[in-house]
Short mmCIF file of C-alpha atoms in Angstrom, two decimals:
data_model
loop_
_atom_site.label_atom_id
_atom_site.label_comp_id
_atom_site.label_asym_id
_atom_site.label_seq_id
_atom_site.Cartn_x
_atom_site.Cartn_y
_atom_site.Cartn_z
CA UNK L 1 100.32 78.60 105.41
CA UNK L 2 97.99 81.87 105.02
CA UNK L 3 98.74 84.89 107.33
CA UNK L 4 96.18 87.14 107.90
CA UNK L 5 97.90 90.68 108.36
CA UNK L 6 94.55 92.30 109.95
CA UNK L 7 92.09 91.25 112.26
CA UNK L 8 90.31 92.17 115.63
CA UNK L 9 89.74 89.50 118.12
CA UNK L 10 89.95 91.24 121.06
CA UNK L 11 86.25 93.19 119.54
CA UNK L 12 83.44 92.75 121.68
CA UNK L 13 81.86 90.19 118.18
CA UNK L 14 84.20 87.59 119.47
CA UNK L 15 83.35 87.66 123.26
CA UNK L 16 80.99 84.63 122.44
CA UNK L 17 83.37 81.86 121.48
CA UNK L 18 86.68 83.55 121.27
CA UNK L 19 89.04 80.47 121.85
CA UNK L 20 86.78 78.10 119.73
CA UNK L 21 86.89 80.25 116.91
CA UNK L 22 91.20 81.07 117.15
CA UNK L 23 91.70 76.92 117.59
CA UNK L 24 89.36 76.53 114.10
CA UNK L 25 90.95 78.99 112.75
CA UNK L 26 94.81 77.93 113.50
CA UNK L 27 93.48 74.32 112.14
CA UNK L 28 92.07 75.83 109.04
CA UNK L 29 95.65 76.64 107.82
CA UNK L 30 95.83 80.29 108.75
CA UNK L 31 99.18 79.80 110.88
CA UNK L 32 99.55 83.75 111.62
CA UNK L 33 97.41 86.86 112.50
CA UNK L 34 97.93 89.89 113.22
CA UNK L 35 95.73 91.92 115.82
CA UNK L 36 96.36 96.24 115.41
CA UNK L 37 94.65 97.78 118.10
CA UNK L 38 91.80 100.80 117.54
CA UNK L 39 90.78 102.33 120.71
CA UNK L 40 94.39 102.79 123.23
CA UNK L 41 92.50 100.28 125.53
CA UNK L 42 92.68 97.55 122.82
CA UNK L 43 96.36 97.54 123.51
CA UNK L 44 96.34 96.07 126.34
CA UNK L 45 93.08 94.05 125.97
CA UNK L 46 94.26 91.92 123.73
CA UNK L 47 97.37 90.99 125.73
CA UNK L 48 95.03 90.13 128.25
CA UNK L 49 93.72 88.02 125.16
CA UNK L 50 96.34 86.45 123.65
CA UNK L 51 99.64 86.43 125.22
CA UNK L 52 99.35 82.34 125.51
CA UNK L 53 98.58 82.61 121.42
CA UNK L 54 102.04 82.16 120.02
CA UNK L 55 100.79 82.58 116.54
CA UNK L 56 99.13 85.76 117.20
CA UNK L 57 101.04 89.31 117.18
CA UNK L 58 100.31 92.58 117.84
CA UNK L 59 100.37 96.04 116.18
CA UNK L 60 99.68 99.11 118.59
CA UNK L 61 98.43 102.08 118.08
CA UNK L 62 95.41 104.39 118.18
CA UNK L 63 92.70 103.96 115.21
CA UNK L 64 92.35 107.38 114.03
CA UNK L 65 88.36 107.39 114.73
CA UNK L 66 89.31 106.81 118.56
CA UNK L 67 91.25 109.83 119.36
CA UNK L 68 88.58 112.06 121.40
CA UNK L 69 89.24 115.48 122.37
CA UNK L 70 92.84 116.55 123.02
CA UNK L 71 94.30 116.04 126.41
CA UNK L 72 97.93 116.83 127.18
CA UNK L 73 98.01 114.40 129.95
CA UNK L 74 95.91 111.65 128.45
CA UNK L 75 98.42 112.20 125.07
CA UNK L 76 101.64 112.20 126.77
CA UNK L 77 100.52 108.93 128.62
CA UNK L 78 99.63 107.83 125.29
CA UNK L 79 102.69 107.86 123.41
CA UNK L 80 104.93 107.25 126.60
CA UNK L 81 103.30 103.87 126.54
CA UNK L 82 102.74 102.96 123.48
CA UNK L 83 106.49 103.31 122.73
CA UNK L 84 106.85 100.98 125.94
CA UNK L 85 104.12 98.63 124.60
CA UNK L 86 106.41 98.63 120.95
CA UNK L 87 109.25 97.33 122.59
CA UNK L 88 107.15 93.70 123.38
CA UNK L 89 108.59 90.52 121.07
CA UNK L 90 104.98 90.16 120.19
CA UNK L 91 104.36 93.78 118.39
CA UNK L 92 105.31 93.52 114.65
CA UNK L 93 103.90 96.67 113.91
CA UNK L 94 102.73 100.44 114.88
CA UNK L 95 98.65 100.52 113.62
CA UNK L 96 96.49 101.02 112.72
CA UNK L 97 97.21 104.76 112.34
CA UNK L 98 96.43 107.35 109.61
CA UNK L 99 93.74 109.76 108.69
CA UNK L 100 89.95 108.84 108.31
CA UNK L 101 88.11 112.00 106.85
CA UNK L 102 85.05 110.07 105.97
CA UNK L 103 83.46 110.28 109.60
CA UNK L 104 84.99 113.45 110.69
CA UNK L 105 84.58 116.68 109.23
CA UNK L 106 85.12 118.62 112.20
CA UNK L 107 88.50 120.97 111.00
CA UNK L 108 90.05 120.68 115.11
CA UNK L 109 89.83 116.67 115.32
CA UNK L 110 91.00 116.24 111.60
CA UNK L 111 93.54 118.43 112.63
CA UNK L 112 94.12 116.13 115.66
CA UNK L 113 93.82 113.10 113.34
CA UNK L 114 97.11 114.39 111.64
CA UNK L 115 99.52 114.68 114.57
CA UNK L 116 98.50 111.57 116.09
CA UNK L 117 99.89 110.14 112.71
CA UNK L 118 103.01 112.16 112.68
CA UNK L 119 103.24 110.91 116.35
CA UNK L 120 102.64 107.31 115.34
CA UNK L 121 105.04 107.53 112.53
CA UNK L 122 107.86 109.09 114.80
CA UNK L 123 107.73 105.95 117.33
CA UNK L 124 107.60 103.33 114.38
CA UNK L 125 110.61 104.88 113.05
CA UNK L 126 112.24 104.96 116.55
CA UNK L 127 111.28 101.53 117.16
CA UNK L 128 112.23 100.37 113.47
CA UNK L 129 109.04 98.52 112.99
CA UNK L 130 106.73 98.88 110.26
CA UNK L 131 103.40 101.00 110.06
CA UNK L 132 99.47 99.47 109.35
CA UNK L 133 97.94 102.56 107.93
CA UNK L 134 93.72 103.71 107.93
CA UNK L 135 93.29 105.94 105.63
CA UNK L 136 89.61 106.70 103.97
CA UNK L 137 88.87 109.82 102.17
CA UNK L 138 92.16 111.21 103.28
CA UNK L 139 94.68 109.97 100.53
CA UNK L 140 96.21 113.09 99.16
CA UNK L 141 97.00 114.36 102.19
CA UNK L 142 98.01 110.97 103.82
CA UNK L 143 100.61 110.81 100.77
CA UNK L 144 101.87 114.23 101.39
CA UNK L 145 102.59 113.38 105.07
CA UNK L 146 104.36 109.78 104.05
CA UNK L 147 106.35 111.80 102.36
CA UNK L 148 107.66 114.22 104.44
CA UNK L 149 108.27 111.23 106.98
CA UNK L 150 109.64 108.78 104.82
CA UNK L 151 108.79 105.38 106.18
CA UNK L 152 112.23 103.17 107.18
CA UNK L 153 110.50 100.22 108.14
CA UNK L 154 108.07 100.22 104.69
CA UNK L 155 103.61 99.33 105.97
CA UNK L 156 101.04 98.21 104.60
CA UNK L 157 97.88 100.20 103.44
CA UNK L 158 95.19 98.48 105.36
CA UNK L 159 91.88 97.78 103.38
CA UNK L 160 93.52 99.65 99.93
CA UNK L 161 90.46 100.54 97.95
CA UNK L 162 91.85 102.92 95.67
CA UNK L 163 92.83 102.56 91.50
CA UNK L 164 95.49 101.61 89.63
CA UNK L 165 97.29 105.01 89.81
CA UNK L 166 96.99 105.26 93.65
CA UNK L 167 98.31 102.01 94.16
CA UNK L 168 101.23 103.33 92.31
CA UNK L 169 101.46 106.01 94.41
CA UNK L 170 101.76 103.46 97.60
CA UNK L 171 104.22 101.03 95.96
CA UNK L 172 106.85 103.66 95.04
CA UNK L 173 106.86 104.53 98.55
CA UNK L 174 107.40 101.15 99.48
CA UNK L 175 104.52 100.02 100.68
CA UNK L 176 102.15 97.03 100.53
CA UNK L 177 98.53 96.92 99.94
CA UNK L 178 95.92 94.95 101.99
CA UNK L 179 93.71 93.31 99.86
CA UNK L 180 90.34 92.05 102.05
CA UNK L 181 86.83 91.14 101.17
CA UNK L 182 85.51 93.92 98.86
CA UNK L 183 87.74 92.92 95.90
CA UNK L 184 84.57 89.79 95.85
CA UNK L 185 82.37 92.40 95.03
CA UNK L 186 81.99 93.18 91.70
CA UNK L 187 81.11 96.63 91.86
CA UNK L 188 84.08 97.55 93.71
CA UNK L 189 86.04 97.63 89.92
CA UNK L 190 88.42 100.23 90.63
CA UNK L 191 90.39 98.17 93.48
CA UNK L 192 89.53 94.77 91.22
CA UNK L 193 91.57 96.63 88.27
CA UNK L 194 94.10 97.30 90.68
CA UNK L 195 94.81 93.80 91.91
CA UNK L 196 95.04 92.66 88.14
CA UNK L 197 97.25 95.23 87.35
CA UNK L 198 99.64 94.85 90.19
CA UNK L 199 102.82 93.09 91.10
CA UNK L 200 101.64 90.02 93.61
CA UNK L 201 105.08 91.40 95.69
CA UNK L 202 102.99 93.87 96.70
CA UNK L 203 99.73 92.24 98.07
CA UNK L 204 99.20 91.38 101.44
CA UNK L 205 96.15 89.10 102.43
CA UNK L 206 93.71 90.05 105.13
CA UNK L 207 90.14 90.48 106.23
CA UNK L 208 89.72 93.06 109.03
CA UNK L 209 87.30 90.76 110.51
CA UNK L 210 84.59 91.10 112.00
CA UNK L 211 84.12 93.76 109.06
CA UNK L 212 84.23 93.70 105.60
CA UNK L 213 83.10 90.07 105.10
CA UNK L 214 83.56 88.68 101.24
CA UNK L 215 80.26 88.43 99.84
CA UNK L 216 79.77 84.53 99.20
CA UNK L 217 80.86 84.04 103.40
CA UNK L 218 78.15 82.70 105.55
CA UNK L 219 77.48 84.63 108.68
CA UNK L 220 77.06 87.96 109.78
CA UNK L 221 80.35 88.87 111.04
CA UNK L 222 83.75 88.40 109.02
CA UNK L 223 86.62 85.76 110.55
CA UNK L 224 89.91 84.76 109.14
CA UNK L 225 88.21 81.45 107.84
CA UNK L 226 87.26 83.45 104.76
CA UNK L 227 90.55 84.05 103.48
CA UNK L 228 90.65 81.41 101.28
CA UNK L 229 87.72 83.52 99.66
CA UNK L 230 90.35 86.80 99.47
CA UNK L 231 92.58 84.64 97.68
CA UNK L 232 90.40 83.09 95.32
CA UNK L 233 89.25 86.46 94.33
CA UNK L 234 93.04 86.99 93.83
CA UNK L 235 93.15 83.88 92.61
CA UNK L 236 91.09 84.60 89.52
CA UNK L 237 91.68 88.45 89.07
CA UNK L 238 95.40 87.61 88.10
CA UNK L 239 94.97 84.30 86.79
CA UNK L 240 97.20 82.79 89.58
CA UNK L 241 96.71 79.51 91.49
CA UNK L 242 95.61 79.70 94.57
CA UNK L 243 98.84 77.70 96.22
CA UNK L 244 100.89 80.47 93.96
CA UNK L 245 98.65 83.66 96.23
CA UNK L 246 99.12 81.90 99.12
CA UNK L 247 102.98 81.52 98.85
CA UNK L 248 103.91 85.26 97.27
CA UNK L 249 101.26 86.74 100.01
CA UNK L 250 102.46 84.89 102.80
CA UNK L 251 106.37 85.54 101.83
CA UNK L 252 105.54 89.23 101.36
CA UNK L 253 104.30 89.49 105.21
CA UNK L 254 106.90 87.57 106.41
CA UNK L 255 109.37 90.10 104.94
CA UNK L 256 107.54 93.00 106.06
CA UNK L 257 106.59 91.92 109.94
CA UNK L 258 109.11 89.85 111.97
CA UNK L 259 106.98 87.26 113.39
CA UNK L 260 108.89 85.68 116.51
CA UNK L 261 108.51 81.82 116.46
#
């Protein structure tokens, strides 16, 4: 069985075909997904969604790119439902959350980036539930803020794109790294050294569809179909089997996120 620990099918990509595309999927022998919200509506969109999709859990949270302006009303709503959203048998996680610096320079909303993340972190480690963490362009000061909250419930770092060293980083805090669709590209060599140079323990599989689609996968938006194509990338970076990617990567999520059958 493949997991796929990130994907959006409550995005406006899959209004055409939603249900067609989750039955192929669940028959292609991806048994679990995992949906983290981005905008605060997408929290309760996709229960609209998928509530009657046993094999489909939730993370919640607010995307760091989604935050808008601060409001003390709008925030305090915010976290006084997300922490009642947490609480659902279907949320495995609190994401995707971090710090995105690549699309916002502005110093106020960076600054509001960051305590939307200590926020985000607080209710995960309330909740005791692991954290899916965004972070582009951001990673020094993502890793200084990990560690001043130490996480109790480990995460994964969503789309990890960084080298050897700052995988490093990541693993001795405890965390897993997402491995998607740009390790098929060969000029992404500092996250393909990575991978080889890595303990499989530490890999989770995903594809953060509809984006970052590997680069042999028909189409123009990304599904959990192509996951096979993640893990043959894996596959041949560490000189594994593919049955052997699919069993570490599927144990490792099932140890970090606790899937209700």
């Amino acid at each position: 069985m493949l997991i796929d620990t990130h994907a959006h099918y409550d995005h406006k990509r899959f209004d055409c075909g939603r249900y067609s595309l989750l039955e192929e999927i669940i028959s292609s022998g991806v048994g679990k997904v995992v949906n983290p919200a981005i905008a605060f509506d997408s929290n309760y969109v996709m229960r609209k969604f998928f509530d009657d999709c046993p094999w489909l859990y939730y993370a919640v949270g607010i995307h760091p790119n989604c935050l808008g302006e601060e409001n003390a009303e709008q925030d305090t709503k915010w976290e006084t439902e997300l922490r009642e959203l947490a609480e659902d048998s279907k949320t495995v996680a609190i994401g995707e959350t971090g710090l995105d610096y690549y699309r916002v320079q502005d110093t106020e909303m960076r600054a509001r980036q960051r305590v939307w993340f200590h926020k985000q972190l607080e209710i995960a480690r309330e909740i005791k539930l692991p954290v899916i963490l965004h972070i582009r362009d951001a990673d020094d000061e993502a890793v200084q803020i990990l560690k001043e909250h130490p996480l109790q419930h480990s995460g994964v770092v969503h789309c990890f794109g960084g080298d050897t060293a700052r995988a490093a980083e990541y693993m001795d805090m405890g965390l897993f790294l997402g491995i998607g669709g740009r390790i098929t590209y060969p000029q992404e060599e500092a996250v393909r050294n990575a991978v080889r140079q890595i303990p499989m323990e530490a890999i989770l599989l995903e594809t953060d569809s509809p984006y970052v689609k590997p680069k042999e996968a028909p189409g123009s938006r990304n599904t959990s179909l192509n996951l096979m194509e993640v893990v043959k990338a894996i596959s041949d970076l560490k000189q594994l089997t593919y049955e052997e990617v699919i069993t570490i990567t599927t144990g490792n999520a099932e140890r970090l996120f606790d899937f209700q059958d």
